[in-house]
Coordinates of C-alpha atoms in Angstrom, one line a residue:
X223 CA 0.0 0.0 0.0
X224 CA 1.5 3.5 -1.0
X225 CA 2.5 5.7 2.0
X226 CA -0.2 9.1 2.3
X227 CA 1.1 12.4 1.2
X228 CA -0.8 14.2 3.5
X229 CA -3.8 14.3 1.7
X230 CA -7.0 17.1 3.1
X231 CA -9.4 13.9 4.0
X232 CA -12.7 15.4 4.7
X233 CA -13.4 13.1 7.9
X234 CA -11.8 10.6 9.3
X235 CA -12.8 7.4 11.0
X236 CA -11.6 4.8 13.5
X237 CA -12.7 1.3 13.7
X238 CA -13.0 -0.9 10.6
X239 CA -15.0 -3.7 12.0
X240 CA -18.5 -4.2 9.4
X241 CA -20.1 -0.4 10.9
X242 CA -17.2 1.3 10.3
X243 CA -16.2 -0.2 6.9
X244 CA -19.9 0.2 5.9
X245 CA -20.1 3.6 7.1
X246 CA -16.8 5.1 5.2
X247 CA -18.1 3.0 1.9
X248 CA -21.4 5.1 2.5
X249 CA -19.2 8.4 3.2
X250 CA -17.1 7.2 -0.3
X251 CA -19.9 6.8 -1.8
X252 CA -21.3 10.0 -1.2
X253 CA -18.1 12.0 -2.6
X254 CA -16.4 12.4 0.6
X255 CA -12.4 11.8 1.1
X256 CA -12.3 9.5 4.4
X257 CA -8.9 8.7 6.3
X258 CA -9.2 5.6 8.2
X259 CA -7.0 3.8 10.7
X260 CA -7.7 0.6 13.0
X261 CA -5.4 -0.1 15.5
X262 CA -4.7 -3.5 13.8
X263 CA -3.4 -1.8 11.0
X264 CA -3.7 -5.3 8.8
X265 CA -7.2 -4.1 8.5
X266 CA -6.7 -0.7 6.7
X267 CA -4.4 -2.4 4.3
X268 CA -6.9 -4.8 3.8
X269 CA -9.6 -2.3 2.9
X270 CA -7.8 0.4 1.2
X271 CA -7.2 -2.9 -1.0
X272 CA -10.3 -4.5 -1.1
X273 CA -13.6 -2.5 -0.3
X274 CA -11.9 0.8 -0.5
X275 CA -9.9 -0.1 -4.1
X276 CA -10.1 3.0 -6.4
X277 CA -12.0 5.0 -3.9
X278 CA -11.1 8.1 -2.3
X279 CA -9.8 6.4 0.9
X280 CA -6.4 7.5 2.5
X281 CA -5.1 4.4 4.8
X282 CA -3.8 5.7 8.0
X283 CA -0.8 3.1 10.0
X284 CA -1.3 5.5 13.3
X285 CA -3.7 8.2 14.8
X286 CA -0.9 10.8 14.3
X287 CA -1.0 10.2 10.4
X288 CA -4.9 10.2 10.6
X289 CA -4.7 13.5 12.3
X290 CA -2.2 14.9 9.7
X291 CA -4.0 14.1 6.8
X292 CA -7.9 16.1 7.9
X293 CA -8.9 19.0 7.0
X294 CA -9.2 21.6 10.0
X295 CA -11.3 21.6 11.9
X296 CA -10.6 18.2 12.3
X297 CA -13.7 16.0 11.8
X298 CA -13.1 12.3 13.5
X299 CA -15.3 9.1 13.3
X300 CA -14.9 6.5 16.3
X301 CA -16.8 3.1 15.8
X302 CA -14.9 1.3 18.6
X303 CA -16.2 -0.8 21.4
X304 CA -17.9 1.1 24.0
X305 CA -16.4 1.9 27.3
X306 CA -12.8 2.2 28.1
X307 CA -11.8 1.4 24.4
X308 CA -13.2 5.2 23.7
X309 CA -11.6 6.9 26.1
X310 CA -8.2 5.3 25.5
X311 CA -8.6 6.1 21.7
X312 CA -9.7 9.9 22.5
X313 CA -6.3 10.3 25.0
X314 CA -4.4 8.7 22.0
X315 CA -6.1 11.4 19.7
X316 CA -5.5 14.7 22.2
X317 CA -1.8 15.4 21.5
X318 CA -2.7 15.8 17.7
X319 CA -5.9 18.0 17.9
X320 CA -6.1 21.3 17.7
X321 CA -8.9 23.8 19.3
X322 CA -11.9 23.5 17.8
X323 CA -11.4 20.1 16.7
X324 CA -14.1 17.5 16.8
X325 CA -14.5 13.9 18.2
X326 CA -17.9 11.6 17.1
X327 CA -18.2 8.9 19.4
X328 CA -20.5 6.5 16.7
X329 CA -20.4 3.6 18.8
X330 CA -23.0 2.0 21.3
X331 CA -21.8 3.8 24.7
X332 CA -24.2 4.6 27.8
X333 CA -25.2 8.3 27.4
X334 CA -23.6 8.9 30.8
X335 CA -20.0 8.2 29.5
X336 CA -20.8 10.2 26.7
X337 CA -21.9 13.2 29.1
X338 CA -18.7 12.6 30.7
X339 CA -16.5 13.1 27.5
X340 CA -18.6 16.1 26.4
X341 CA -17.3 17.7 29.2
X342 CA -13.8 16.5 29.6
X343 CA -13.3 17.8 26.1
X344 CA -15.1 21.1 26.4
X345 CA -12.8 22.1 29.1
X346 CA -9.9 21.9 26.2
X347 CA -11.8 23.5 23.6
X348 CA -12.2 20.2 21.4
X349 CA -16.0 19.1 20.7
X350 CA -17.7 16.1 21.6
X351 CA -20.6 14.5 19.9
X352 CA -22.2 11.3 21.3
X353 CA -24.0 9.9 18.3
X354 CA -26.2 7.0 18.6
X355 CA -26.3 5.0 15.0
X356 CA -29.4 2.8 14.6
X357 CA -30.0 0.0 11.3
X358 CA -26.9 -2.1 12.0
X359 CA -25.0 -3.2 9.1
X360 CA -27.1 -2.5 6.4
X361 CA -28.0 0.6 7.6
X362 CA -24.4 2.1 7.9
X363 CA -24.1 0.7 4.6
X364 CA -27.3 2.0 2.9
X365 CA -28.6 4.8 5.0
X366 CA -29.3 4.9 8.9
X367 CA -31.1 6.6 11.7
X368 CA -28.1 8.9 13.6
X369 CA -28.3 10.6 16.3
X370 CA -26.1 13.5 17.2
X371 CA -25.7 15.8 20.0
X372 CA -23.0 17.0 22.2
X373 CA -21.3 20.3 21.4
X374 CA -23.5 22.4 19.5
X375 CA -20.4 24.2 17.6
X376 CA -19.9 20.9 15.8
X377 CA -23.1 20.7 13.9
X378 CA -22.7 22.9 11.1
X379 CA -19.1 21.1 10.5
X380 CA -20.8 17.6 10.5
X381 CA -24.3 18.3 9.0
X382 CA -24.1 17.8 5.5
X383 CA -21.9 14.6 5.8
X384 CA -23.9 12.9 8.3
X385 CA -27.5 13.7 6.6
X386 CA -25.8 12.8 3.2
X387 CA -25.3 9.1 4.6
X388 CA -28.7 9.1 6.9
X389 CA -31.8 6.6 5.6
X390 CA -34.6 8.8 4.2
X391 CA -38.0 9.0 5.3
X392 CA -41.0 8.5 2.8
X393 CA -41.2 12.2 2.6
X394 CA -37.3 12.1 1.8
X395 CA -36.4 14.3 5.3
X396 CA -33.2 12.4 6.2
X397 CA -32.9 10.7 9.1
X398 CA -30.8 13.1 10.9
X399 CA -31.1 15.7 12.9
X400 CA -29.6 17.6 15.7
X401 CA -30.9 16.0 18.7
X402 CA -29.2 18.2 22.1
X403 CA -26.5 18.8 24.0
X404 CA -23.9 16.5 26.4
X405 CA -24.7 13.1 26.0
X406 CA -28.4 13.2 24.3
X407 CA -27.9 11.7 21.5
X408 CA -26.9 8.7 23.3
X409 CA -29.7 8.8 25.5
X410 CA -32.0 8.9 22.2
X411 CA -30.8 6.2 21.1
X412 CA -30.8 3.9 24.0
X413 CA -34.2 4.9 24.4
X414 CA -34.7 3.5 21.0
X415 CA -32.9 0.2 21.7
X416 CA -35.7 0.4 24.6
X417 CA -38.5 0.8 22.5
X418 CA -37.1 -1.8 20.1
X419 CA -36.9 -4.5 22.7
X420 CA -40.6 -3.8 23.3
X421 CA -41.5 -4.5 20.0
X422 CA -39.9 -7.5 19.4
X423 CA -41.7 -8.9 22.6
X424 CA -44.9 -7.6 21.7
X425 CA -44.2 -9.6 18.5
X426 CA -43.5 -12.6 19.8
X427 CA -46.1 -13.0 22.7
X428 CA -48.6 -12.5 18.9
X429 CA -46.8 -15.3 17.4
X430 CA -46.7 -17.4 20.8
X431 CA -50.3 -16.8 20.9
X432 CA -51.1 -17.6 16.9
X433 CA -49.4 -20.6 17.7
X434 CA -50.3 -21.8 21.0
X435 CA -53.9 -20.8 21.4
X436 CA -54.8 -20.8 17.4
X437 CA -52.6 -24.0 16.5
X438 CA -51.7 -21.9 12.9
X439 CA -48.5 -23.1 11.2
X440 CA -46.1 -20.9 10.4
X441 CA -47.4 -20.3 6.4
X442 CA -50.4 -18.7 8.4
X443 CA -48.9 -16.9 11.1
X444 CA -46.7 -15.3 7.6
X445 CA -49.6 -14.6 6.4
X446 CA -51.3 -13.0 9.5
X447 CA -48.4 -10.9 10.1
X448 CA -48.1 -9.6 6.3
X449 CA -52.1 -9.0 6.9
X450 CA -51.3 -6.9 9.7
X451 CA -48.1 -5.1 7.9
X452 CA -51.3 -3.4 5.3
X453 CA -52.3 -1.7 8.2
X454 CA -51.8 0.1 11.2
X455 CA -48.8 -2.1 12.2
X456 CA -47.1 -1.3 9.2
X457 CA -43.5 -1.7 10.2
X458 CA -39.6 -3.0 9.6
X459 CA -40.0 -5.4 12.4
X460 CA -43.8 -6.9 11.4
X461 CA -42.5 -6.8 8.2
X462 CA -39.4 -9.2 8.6
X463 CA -41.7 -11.6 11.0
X464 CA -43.7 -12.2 7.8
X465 CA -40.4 -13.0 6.0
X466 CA -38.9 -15.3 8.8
X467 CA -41.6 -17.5 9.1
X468 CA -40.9 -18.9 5.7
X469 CA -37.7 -19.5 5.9
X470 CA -36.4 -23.0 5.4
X471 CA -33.2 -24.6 6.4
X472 CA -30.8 -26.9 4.1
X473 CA -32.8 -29.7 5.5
X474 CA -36.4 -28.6 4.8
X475 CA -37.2 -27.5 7.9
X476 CA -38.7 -24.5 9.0
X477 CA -35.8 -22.3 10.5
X478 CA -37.7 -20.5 13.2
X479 CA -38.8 -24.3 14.8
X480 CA -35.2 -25.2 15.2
X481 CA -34.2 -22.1 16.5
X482 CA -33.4 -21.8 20.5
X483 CA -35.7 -19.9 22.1
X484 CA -33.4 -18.4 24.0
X485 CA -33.0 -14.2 23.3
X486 CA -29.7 -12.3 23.5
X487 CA -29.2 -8.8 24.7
X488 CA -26.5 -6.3 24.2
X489 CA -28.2 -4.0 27.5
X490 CA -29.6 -1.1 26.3
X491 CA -33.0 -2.5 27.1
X492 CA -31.6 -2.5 30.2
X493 CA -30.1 0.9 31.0
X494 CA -33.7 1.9 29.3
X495 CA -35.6 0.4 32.4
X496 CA -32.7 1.1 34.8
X497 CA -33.1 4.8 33.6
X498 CA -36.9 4.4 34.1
X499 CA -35.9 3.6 37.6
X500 CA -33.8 6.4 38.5
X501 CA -35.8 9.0 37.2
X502 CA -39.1 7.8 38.7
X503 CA -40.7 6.7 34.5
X504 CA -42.8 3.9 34.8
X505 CA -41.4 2.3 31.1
X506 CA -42.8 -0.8 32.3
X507 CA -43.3 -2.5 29.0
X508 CA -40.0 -2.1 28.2
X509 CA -38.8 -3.6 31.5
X510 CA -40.9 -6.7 30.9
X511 CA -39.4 -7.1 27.9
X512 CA -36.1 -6.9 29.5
X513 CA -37.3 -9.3 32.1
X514 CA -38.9 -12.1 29.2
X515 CA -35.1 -12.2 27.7
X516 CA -33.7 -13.1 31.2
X517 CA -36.0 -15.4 31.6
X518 CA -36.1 -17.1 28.6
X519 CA -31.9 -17.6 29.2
X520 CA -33.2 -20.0 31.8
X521 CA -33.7 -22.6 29.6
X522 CA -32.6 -25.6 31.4
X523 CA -34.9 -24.5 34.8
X524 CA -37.6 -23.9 32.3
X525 CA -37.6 -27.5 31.0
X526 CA -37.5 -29.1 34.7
X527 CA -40.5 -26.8 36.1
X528 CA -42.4 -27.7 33.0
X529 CA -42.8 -31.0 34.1
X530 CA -43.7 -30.2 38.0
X531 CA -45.7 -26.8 37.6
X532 CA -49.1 -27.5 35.6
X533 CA -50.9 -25.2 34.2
X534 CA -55.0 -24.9 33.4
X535 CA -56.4 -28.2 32.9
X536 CA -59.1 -27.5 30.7
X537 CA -59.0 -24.3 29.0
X538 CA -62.1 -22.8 28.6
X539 CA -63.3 -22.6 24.6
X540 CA -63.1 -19.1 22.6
X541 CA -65.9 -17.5 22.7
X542 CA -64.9 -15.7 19.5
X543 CA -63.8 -16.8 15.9
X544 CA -60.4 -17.7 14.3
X545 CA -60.8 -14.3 12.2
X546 CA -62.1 -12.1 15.4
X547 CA -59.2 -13.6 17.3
X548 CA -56.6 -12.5 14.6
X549 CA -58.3 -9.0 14.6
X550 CA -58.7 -8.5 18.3
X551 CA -54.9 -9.8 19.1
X552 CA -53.9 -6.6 15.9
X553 CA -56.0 -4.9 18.4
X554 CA -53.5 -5.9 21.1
X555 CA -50.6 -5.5 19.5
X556 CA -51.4 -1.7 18.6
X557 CA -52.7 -0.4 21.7
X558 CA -49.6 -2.0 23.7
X559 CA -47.5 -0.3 21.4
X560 CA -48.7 3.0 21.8
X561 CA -48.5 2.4 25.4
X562 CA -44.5 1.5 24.8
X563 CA -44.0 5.0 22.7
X564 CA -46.1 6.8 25.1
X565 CA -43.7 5.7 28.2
X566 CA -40.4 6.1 26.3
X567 CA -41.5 9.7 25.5
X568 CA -42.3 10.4 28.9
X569 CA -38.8 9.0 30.1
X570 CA -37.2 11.4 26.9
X571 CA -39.2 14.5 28.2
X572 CA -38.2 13.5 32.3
X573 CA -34.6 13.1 30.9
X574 CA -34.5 16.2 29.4
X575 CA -35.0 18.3 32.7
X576 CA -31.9 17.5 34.8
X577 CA -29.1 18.3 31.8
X578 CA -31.4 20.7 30.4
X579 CA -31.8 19.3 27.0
X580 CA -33.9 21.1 24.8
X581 CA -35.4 18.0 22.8
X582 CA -37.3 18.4 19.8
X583 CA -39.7 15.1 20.3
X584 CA -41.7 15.2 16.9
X585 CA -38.1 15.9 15.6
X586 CA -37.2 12.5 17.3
X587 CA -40.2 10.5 15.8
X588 CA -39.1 11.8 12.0
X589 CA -35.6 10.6 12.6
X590 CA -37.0 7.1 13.6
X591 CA -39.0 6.8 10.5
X592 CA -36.5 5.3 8.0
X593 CA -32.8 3.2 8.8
X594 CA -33.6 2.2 12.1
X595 CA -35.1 -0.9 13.6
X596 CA -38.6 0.5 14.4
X597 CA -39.0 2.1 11.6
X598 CA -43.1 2.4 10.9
X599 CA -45.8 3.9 9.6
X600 CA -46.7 4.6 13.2
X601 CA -43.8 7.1 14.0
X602 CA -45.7 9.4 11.5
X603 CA -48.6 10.0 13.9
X604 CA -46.5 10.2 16.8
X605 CA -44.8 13.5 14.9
X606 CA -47.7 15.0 14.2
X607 CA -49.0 14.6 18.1
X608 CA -46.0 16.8 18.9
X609 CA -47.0 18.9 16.1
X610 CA -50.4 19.4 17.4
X611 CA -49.0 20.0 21.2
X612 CA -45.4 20.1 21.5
X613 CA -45.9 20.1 25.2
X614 CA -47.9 17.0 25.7
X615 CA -47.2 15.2 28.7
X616 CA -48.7 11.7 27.3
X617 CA -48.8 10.7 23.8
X618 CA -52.4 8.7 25.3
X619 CA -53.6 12.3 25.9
X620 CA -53.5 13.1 22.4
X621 CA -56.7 13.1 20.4
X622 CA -55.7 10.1 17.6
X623 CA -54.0 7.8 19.9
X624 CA -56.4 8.1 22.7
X625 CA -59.4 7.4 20.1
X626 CA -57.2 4.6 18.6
X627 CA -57.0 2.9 22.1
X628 CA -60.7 3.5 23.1
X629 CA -61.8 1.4 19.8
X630 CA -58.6 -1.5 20.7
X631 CA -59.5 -2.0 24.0
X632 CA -62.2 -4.5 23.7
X633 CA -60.0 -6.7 21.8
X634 CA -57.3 -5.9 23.8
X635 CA -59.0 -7.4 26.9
X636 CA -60.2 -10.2 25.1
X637 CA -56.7 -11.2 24.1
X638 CA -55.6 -10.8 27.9
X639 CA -57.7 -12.7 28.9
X640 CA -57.7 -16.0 26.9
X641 CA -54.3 -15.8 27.5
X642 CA -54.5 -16.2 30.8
X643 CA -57.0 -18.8 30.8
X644 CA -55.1 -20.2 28.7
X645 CA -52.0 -20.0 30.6
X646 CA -49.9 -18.7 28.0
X647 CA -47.5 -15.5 28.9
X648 CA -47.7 -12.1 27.5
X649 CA -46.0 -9.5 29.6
X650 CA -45.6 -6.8 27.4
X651 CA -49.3 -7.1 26.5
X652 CA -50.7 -7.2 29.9
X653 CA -48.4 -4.8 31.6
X654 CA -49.1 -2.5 29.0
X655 CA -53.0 -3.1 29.4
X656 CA -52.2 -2.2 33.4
X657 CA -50.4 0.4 32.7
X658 CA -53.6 2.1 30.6
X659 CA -55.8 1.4 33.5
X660 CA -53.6 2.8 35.8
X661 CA -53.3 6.3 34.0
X662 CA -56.7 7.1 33.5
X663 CA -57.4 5.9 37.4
X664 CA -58.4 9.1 39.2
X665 CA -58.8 7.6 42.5
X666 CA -56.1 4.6 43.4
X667 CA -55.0 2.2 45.5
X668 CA -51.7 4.2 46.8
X669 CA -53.7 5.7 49.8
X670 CA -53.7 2.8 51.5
X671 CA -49.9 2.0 50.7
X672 CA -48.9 5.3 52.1
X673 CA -51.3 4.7 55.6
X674 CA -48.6 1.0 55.8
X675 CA -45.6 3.3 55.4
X676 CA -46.6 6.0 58.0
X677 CA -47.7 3.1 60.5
X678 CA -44.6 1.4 60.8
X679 CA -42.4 4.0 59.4
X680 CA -44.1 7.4 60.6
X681 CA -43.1 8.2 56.9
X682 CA -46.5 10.6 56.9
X683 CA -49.1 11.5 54.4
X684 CA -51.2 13.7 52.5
X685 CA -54.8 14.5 53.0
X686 CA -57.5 14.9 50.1
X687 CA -58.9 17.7 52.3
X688 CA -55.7 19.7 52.7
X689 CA -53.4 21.6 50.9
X690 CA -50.8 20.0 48.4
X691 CA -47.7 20.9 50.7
X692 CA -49.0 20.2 54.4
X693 CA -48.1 16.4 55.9
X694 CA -49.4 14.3 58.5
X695 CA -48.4 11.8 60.8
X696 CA -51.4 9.5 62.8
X697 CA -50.3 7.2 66.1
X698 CA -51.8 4.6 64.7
X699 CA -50.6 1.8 67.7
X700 CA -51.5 4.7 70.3
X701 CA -47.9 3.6 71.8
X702 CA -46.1 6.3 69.2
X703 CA -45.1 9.7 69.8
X704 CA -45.4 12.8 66.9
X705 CA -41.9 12.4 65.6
X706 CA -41.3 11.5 61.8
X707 CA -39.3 9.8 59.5
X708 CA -38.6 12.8 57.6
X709 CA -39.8 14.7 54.9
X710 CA -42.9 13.1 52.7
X711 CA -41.0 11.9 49.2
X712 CA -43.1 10.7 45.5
X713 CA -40.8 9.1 43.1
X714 CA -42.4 11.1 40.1
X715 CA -42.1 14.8 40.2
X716 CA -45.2 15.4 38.0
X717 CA -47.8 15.0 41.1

């Protein structure tokens, strides 16, 4: 391979596993010079060779000549393992940057890191940008959802190259925008990993269902999904689930039959919930989806308590047709979704407070719409909630998703409940359907929680007949004295 001359690359990029290979083909491909450099250098002299052959692609053998051969201000790409493998590559990168200078974290790393660096790297006058990448391979390859934020200077230096190699939606708005400052554009996009993992449950509780409670083979669940995919649940994922269940292996088999059920994770699902946690954001969908992939890694218990733990005896028969049973479980799977959506927007606009983000959330639905994972038909109403009332607090509050889920809900219940007579699981669908009947409860069961905690905590209580800010404490033994536990704490600010 020919040695650089110091060449004026437009960007640079570091990490040539499949993203960032796809991703400077994409940048090629779109009439940008990229520098790239891998720390096993083998693999820039195998691209520049093979992928990159005849492109405009400078090879880098160190960060130094990566640095020496970009355009100022400095524009650099890092698809490296999150964690400890970024910040090690950014220290390697400081002595050759210059004010001004900027540093795009592509990879998969927890928004908090990413906070961490945007402000490590303000303090020396280089920008940060935490940008969450969504459509895997194919998408860095083709056209992807990204996700940018970090330091605002950096945006009109990155713009045009990162919207040239977004996905487009329908309307052709790329997939990129802007998204906020510090680490926000990480957050977006675990939030979207969240979301995703809620899908794919929701998914598969409908298939388990089709199968379990309807007996269909897989040529009809296809077929029931690609029914569904005309409509309202038009979508990448439903989409795909029509594809996989005709898939046959070498052998004839159906591949989805021999198949462990068994689901990995990568844990963004998980720092979604977590988040949901600390911030007092019931995304409790998303957490039992998180929960039905841990679960399902317990394959070998599962197998042993299937043969001690029965379940119902003799289900009780449908009381509604094959064809009603397919509609009303549509019916399921769309109002549990917009419950999903609903609580990860909530948990954006909660997160938004404590950094000060100032996210655009119809903004955030476009972006989603094409390249990503959850790409749907769906996303498009969701923009034009926020369009309607960018200050929302519920997306179930809005007029179109709040009619949707008033003419789902009778099939929704239906489903629930043969599913539980029926002893099959669906914990995205029913935790969803609690969730809805929690919100639009005016008068709850959390009185009573609150009286337990003040009798044996003296952790007091609020009365219906007082003001908001006064607390109480009862002696409710007659032994106690008027002392307290302190002062009278909700885990949700919005009260």
């Amino acid at each position: 391979m020919a040695e650089s001359k110091h060449q004026q690359a437009d960007i640079g990029l570091i990490g040539l596993a499949v993203m960032g290979e796809n991703l400077a083909l994409n940048m090629l491909e779109h009439g940008y010079k990229v520098a790239v450099f891998n720390r096993t250098t083998e693999k820039v002299k195998k691209f520049v060779e093979g992928r990159g052959k005849g492109k405009e692609v400078i090879g880098c053998m160190s960060v130094e000549e990566l640095c020496q051969n970009l355009s100022s201000p400095r524009k650099i790409l890092l698809l490296v393992q999150a964690g400890k493998p970024v910040d090690e590559v950014i220290q390697n990168l400081l002595p050759h940057l210059d004010e001004g200078d900027i540093v795009i974290d592509a990879g998969n790393s927890h928004y908090n890191d990413s906070q961490r660096r945007f402000e490590e790297l303000s303090e020396k006058k280089i920008c940060f940008v935490g940008c969450g990448i969504s459509g895997g391979e194919e998408g860095a390859l083709e056209g992807a959802s990204i996700m940018p934020g970090g330091n605002t200077d950096a945006w009109p230096h990155i713009k045009d190259i990162l919207q040239s190699v977004s996905a487009r939606a329908p309307d052709g708005t790329p997939c990129c925008d802007w998204i906020g400052t510090g680490g926000s554009g990480h957050f977006i996009k675990m939030v979207h990993n969240g979301i995703e993992y809620g899908d794919m449950q929701l998914i598969s509780e409908g298939y388990t269902l089709l199968r379990d409670v309807l007996k269909m083979s897989n040529d009809e669940i296809s077929d029931t999904f690609k029914q569904y995919n005309e409509g309202d649940m038009d979508s990448f994922l439903v989409k795909i689930t029509s594809e996989i269940f005709k898939k046959k292996d070498k052998d004839g088999n159906y591949l989805v039959d021999v198949i462990l059920d068994t689901a990995g994770q990568k844990g963004t699902g998980q720092w979604t919930a977590t988040s949901g946690l600390d911030l007092g954001v019931p995304v409790t969908l998303i957490g039992e989806a998180v929960f039905a992939r841990y679960l399902s890694a317990q394959k070998k218990e599962r197998v042993k308590a299937a043969q001690i733990l029965k379940g119902p005896q003799s289900p009780p028969q449908m009381v509604v047709s094959k064809d009603k049973f397919v509609e009303d479980l549509k019916d399921a799977l769309y109002a549990s979704k917009i419950i999903s959506y609903a609580q990860g927007f909530v948990l954006l606009r909660e997160a938004a407070k404590s950094p000060h983000w100032e996210l655009h959330y119809g903004d955030i639905a476009a972006m989603w719409r094409g390249g990503c994972i959850i790409q749907s038909r769906f996303l498009n109403n969701i923009k034009e909630a926020f369009d309607r009332d960018a200050n929302i607090k519920n997306l179930l509050l809005d007029s179109f998703f709040s009619d949707k889920i008033q003419k789902a809900q009778a099939g929704w219940r239906r489903i629930a409940s043969i599913a539980i007579q029926h002893g099959i699981p669906i914990p995205a669908i029913t935790t969803a359907l609690s969730y809805y009947d929690g919100y639009r409860t005016e008068n709850g069961s959390a009185n009573l929680i609150q009286a337990q905690r003040d009798y044996f905590g003296a952790h007091t209580f609020r009365r219906k007949d007082k003001g908001e800010d006064e607390v109480f404490h009862f002696n409710w033994t007659g032994r106690g004295g008027n002392t307290t536990a302190g002062d009278y704490v909700v885990s949700h600010s919005n009260i």
